[in-house]
Tab-separated table of N, CA and C and ligand atoms in Angstrom:
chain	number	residue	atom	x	y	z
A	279	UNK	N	73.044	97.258	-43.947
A	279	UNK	CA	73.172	97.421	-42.497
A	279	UNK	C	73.838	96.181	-41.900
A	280	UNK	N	74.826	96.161	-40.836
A	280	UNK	CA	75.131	95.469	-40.384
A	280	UNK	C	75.298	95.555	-39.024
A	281	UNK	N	75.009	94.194	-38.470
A	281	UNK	CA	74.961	94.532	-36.533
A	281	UNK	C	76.350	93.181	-36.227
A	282	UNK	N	76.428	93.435	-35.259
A	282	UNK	CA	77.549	92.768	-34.343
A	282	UNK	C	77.159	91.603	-33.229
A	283	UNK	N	77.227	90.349	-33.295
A	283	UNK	CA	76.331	89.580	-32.501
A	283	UNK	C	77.182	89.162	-31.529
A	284	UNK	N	77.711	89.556	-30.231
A	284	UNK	CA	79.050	89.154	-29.504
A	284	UNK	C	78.126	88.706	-28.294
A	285	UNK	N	79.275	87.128	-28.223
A	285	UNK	CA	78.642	86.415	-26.791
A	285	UNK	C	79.810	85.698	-26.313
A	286	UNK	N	79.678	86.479	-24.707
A	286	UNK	CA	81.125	86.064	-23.975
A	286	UNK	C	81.215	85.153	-22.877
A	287	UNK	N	82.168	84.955	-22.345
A	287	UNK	CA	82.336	82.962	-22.068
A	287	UNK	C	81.446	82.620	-21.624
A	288	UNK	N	81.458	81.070	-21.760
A	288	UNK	CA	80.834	80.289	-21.603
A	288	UNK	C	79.843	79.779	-22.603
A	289	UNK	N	79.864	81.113	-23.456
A	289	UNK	CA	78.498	80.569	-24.208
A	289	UNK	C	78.237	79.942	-25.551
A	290	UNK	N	79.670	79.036	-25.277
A	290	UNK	CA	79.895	78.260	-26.372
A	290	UNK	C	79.319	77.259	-25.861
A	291	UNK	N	79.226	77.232	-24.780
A	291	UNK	CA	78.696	75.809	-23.965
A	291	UNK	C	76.996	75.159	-23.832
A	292	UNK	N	76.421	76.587	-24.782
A	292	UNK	CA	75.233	76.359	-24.872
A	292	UNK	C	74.814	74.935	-25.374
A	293	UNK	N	73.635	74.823	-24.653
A	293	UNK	CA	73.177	72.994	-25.004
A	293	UNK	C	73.786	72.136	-24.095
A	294	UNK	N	74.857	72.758	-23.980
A	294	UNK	CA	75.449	71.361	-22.561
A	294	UNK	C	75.176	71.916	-21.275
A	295	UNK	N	75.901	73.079	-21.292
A	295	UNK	CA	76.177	74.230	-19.676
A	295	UNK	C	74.055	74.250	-19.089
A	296	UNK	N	74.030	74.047	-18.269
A	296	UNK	CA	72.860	74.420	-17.625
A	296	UNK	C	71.509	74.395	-18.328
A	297	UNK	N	71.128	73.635	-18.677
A	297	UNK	CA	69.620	73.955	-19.572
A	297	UNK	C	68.372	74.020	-18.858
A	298	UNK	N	68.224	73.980	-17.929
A	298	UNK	CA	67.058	74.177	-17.194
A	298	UNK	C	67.144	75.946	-16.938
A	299	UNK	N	68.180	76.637	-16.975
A	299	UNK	CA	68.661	77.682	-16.855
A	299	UNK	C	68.394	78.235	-18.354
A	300	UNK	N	69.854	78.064	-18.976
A	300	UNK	CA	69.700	78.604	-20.656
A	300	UNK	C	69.262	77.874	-22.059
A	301	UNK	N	68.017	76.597	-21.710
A	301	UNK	CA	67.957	76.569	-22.620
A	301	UNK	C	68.682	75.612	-23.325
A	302	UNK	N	68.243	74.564	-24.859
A	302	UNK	CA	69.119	73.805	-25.245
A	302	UNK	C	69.252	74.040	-26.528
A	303	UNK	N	68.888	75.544	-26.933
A	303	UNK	CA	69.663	75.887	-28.344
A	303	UNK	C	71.207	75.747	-28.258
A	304	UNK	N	72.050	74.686	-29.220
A	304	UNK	CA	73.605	75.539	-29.053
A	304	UNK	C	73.660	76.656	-29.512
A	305	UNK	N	74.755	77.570	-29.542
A	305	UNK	CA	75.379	78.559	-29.951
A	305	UNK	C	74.988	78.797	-31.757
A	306	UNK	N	75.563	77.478	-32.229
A	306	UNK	CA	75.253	77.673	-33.962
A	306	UNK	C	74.278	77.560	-33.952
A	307	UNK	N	73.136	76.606	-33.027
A	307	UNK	CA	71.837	76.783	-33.612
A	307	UNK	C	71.058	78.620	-33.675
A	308	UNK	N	71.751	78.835	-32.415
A	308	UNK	CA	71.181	80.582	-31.850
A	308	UNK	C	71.520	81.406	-32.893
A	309	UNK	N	73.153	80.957	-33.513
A	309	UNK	CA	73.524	81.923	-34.770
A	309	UNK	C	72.522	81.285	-36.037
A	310	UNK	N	72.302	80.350	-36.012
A	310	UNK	CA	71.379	80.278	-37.409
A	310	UNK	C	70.242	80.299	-37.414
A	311	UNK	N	69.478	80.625	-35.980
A	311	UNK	CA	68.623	81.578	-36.236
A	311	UNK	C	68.216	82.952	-36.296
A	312	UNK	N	69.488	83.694	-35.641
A	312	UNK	CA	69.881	84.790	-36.236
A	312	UNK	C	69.821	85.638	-37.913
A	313	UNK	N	70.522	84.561	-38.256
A	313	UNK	CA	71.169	84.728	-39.485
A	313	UNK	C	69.894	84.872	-40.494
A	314	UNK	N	69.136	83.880	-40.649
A	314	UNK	CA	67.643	83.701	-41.385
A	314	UNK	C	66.696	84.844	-41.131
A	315	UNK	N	66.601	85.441	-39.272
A	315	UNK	CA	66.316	86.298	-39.140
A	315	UNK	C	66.535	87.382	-39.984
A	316	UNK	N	67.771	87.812	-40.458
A	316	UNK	CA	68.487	88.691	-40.651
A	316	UNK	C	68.350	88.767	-42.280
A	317	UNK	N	68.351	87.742	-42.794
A	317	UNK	CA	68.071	87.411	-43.920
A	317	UNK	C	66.785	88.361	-44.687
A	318	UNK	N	65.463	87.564	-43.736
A	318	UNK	CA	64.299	88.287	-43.624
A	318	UNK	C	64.391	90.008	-43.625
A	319	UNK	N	64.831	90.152	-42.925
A	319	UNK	CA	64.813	91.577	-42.547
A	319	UNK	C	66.093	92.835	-43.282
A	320	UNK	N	66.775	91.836	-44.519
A	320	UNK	CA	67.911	91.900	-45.441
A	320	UNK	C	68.861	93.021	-44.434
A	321	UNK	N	69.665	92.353	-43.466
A	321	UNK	CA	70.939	93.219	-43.132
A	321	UNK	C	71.570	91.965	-42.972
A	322	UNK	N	72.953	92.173	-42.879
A	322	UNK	CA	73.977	91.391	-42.362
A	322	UNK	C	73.960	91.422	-41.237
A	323	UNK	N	74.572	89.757	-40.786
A	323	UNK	CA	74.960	90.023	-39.390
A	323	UNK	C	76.364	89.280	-38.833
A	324	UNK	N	77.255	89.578	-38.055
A	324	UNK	CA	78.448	88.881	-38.095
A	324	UNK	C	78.688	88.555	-36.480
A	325	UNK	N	78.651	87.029	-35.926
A	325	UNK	CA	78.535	86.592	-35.259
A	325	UNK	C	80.476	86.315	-34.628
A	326	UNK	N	80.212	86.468	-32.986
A	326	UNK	CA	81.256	86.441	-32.544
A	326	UNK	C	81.244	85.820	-31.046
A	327	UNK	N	82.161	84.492	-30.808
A	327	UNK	CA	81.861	84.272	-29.738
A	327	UNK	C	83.651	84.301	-29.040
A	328	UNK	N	83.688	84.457	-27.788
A	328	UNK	CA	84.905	84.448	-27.230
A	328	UNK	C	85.179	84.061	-25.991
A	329	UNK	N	85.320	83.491	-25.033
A	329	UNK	CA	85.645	83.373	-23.369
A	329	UNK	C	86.777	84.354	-23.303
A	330	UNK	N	87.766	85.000	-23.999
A	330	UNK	CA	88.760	85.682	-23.319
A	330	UNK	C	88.171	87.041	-23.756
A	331	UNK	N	88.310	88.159	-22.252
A	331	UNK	CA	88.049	89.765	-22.619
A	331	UNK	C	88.558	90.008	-23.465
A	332	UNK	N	89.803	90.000	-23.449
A	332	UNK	CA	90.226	90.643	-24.504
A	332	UNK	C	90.311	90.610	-26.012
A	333	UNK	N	90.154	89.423	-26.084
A	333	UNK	CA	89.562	88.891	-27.573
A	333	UNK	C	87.869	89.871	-27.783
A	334	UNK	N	87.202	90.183	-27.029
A	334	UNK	CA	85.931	90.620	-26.884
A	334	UNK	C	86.407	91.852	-27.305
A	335	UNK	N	87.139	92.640	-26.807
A	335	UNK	CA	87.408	93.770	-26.906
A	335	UNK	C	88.303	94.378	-27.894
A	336	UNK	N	89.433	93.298	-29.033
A	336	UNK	CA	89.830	93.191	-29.926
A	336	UNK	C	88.666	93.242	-31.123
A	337	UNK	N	87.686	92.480	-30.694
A	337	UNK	CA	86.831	92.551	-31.746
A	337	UNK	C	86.185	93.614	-31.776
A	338	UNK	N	85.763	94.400	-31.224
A	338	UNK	CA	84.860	95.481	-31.014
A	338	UNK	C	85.393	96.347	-31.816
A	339	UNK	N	87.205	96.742	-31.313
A	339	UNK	CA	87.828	97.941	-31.736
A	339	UNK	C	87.692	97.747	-33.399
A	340	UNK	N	88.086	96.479	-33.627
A	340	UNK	CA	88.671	96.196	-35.282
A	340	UNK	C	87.311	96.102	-36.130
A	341	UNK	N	85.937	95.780	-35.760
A	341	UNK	CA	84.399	95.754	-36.267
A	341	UNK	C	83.534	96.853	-35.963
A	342	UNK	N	84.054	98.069	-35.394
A	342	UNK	CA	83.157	99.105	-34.940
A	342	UNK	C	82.834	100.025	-36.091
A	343	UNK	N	83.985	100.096	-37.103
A	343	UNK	CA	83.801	100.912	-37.996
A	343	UNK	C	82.972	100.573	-39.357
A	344	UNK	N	82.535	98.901	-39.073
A	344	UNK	CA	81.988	98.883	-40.450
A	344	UNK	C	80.559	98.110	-39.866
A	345	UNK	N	80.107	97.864	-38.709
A	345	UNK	CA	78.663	98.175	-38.234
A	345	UNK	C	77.920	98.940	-37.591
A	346	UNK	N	76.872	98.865	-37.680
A	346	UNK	CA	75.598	99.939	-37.712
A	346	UNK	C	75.164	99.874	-35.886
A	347	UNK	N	75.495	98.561	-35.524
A	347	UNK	CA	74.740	98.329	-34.072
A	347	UNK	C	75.796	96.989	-33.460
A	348	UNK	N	75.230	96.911	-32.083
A	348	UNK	CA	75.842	95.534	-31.420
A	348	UNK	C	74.516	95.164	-30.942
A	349	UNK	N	74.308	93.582	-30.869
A	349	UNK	CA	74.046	92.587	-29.930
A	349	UNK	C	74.760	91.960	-29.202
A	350	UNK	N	74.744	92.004	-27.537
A	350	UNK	CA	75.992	91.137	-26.707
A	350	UNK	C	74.837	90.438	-25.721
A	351	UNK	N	75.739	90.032	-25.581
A	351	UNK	CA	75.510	88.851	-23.932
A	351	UNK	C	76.740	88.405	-23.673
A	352	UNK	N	77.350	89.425	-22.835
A	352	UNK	CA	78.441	89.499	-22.225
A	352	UNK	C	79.179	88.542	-21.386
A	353	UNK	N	77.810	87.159	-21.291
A	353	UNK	CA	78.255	86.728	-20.339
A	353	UNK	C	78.576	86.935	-18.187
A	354	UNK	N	79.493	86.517	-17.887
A	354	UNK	CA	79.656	87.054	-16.570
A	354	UNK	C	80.346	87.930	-16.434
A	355	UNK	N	80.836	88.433	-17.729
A	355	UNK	CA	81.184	89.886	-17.829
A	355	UNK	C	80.827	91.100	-17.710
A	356	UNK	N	79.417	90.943	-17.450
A	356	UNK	CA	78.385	91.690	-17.669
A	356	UNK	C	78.116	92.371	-15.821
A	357	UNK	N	79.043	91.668	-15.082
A	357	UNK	CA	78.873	91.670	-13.614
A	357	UNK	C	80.035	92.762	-13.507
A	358	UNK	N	81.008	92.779	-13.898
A	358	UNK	CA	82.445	93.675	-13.559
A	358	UNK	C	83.172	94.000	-14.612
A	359	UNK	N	83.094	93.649	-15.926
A	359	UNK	CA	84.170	94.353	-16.612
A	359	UNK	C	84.003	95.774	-17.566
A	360	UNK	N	84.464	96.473	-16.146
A	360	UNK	CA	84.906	98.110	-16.834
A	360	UNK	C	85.183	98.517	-18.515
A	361	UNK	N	86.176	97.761	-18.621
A	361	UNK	CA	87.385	97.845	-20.166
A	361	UNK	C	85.961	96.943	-21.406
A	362	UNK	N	85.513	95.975	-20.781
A	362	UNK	CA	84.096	95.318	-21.984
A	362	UNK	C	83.289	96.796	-22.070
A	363	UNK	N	82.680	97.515	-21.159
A	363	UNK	CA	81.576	98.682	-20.865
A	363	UNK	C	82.358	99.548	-21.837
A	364	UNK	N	83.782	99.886	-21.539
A	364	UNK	CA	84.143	101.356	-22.183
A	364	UNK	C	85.206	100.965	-23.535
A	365	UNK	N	85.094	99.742	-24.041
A	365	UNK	CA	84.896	99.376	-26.000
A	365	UNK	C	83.561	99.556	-26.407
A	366	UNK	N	82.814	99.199	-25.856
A	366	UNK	CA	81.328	99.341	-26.234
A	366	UNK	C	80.889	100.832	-26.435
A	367	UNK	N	81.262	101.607	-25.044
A	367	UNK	CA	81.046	102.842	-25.533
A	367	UNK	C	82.276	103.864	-26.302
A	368	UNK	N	83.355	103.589	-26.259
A	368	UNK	CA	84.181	103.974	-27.468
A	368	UNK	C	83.481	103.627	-28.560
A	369	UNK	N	83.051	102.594	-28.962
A	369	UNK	CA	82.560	102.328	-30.517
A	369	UNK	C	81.303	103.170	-31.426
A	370	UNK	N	80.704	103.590	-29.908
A	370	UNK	CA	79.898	104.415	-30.291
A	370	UNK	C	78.473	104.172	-30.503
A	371	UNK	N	78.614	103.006	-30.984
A	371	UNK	CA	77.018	101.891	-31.668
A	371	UNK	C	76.307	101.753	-30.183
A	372	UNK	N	75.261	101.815	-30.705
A	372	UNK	CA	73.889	101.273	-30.411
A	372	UNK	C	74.064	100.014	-30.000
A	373	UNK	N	73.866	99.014	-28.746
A	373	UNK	CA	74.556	97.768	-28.428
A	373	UNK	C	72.854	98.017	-26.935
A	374	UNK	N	72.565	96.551	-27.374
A	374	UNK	CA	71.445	95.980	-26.840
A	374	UNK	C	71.469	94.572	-25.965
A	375	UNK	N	72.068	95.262	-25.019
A	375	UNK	CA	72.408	93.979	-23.772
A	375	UNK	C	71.348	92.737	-23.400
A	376	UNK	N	71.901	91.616	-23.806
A	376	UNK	CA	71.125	90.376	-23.571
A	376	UNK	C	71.607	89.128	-22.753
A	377	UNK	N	70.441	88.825	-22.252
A	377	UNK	CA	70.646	87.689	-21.163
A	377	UNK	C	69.711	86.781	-21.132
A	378	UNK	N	70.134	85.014	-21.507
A	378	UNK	CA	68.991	84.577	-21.836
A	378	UNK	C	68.556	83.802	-20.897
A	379	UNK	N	68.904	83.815	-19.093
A	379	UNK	CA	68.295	84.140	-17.871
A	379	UNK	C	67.587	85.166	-17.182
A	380	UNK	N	67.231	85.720	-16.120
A	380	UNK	CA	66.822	87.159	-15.921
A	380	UNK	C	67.726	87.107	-15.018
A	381	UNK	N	68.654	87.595	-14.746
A	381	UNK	CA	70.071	88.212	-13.845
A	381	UNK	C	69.220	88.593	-13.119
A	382	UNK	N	67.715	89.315	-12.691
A	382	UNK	CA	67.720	89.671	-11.753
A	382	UNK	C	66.730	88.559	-10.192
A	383	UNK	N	66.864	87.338	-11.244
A	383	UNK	CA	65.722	86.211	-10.467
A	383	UNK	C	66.925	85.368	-9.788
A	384	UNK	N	68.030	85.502	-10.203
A	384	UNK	CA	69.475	84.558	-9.433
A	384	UNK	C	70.408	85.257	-8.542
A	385	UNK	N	71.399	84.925	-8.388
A	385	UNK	CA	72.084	85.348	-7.111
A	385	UNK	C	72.363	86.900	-7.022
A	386	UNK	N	72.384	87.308	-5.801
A	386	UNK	CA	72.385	88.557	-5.833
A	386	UNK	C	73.013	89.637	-6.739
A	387	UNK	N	74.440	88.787	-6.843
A	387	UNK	CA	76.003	89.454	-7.926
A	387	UNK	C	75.506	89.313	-9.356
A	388	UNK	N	74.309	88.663	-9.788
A	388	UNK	CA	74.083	88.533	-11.197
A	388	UNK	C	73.301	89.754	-11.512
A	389	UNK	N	72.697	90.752	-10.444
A	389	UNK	CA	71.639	91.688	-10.465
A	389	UNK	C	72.469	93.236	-11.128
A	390	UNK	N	73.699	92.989	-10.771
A	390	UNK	CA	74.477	94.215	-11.101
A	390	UNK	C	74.543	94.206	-12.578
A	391	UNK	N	74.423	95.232	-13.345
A	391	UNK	CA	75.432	95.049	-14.947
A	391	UNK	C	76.209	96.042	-15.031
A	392	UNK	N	77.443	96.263	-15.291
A	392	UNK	CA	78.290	97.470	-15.676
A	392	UNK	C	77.719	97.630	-16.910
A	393	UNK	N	77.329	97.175	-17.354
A	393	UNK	CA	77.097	96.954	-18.795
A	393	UNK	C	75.869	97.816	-19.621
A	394	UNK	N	74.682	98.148	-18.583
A	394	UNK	CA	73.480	98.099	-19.270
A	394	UNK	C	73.057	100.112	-19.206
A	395	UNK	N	74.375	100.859	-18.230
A	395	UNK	CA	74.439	102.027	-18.335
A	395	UNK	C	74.682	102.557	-19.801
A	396	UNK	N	75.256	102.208	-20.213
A	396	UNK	CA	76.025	102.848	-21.758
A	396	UNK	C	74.874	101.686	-22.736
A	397	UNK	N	74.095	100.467	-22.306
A	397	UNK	CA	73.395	100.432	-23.338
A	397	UNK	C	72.010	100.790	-23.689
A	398	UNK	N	71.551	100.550	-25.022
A	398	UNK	CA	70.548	100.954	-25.483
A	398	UNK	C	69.135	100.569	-24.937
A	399	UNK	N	69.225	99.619	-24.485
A	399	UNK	CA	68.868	98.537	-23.555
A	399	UNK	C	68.873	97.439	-23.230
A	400	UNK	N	68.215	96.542	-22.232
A	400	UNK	CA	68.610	95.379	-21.862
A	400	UNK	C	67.492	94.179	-22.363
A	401	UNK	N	67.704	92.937	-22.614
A	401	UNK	CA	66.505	92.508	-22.408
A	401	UNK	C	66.677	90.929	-21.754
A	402	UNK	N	66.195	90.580	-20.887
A	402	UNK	CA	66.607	89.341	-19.886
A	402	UNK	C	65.792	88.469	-19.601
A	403	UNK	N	66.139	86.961	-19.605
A	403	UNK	CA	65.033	86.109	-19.081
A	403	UNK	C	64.135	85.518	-20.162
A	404	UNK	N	64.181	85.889	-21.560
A	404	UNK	CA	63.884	85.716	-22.628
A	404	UNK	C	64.213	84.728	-23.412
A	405	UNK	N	65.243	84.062	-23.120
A	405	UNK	CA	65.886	83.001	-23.537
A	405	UNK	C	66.660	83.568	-25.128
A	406	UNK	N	66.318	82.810	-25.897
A	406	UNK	CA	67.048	82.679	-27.262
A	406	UNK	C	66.204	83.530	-28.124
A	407	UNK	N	64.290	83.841	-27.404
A	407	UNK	CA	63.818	84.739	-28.002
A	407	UNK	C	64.575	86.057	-27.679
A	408	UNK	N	65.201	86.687	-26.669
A	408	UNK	CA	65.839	87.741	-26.449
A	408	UNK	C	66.335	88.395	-27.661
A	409	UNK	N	67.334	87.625	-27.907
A	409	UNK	CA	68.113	88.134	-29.104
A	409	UNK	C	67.230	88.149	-30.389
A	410	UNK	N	65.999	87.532	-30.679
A	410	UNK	CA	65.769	88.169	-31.789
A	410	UNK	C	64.742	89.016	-31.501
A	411	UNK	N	64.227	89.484	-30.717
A	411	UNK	CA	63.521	90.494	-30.076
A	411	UNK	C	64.717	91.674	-30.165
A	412	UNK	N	66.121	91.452	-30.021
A	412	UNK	CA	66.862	92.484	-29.754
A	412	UNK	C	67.245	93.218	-31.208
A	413	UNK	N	67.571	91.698	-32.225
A	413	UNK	CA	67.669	92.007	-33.438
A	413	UNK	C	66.611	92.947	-34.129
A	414	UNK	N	65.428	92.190	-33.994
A	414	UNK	CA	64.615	93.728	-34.361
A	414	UNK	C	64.158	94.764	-34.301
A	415	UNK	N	64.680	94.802	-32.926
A	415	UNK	CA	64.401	96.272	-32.325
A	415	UNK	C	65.305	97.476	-32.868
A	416	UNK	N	66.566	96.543	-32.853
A	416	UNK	CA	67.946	98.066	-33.318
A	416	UNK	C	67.504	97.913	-34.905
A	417	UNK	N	67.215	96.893	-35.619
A	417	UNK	CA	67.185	96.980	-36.954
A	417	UNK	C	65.677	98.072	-36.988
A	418	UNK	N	64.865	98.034	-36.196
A	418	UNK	CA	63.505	98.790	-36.852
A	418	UNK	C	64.485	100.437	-36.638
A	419	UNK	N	64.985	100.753	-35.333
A	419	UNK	CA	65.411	101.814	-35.033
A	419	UNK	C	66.342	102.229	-35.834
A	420	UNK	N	67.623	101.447	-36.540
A	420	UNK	CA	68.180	102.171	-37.235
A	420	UNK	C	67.454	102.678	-38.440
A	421	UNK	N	66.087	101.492	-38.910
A	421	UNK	CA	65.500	102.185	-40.191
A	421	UNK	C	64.957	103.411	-40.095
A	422	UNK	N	65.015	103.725	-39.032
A	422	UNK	CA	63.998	105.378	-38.163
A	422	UNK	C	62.839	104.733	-38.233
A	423	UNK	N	62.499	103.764	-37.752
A	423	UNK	CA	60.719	103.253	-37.534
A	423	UNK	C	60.713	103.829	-36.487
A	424	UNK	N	59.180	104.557	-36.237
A	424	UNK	CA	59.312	105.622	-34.942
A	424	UNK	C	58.906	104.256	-34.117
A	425	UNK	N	58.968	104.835	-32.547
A	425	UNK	CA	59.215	103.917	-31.445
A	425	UNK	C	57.577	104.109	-31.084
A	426	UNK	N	56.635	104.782	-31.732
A	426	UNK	CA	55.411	104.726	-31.175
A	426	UNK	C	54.440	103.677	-31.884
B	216	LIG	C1	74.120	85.205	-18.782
B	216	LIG	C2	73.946	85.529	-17.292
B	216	LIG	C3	75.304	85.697	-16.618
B	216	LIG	O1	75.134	85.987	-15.235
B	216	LIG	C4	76.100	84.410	-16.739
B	216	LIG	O2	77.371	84.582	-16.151
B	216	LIG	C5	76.203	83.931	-18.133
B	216	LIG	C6	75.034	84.014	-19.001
B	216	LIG	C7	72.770	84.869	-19.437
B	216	LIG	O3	72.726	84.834	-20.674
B	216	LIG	O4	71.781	84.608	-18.765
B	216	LIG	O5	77.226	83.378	-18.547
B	216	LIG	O6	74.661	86.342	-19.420
């Protein structure tokens, strides 16, 4: 099994950009705890970070066919971009929107997601636990672990 771990701008900046906000995992630290996660739970996982859409959306098209699920945090993309929402749902996968603020405790424009219609769900405010809360959720679901 393999999932898709995509995180869009800015969030290379983790550890420097805002930490009272997101936190002072960097980025590689977040991917290597991913990864161990993943380890544990024996699937692959292939990590992707980008500030440009379209690089986001390059990746999606060219990685959709050989994973099982997405993890994103779209970033402030997650506020307006149409074309990010409809690669995600072209691809077809299972994609579990993450935010490791709660978009809905900050400015008003952070409350919107184009994003979280077409996904599987969201999970926010969680910090760096988010994502592996997210990781195991699509991994129990793709194994068919029932949801009860
Ligand atoms: C974010 C929230 C977005 O509003 C913001 O633009 C980000 C990060 C988060 O992880 O909390 O870049 O997606």
């Amino acid at each position: 099994m393999k999932i898709l771990v995509i995180n869009g701008p800015n969030l290379n900046m983790l550890g420097k950009r805002n930490k009272v906000i997101y936190g002072d995992k960097t980025l590689s630290e977040l991917d290597a705890t991913l990864k161990k996660e993943a380890q544990s739970l024996g699937i692959d996982i292939v990590s992707f970070q980008s500030n440009s859409e379209g690089k986001l959306i390059d990746f999606i098209q060219e990685h959709s066919s050989e994973a099982d699920g997405v993890i994103i945090n779209p970033g402030a993309l997650t506020h307006y971009s149409f074309s990010l929402r409809d690669a995600l749902a072209d691809s077809g996968l299972p994609a579990i929107e993450v935010h490791l603020s709660n978009i809905y405790a900050r400015e008003d424009w952070r409350a919107k997601s184009v994003i979280s219609p077409i996904a599987r769900g969201q999970i926010t405010g969680l910090g760096w636990r988010g994502y592996l809360a997210a990781l195991r959720t699509l991994v129990s679901e793709l194994k068919g672990e029932s949801r009860e």
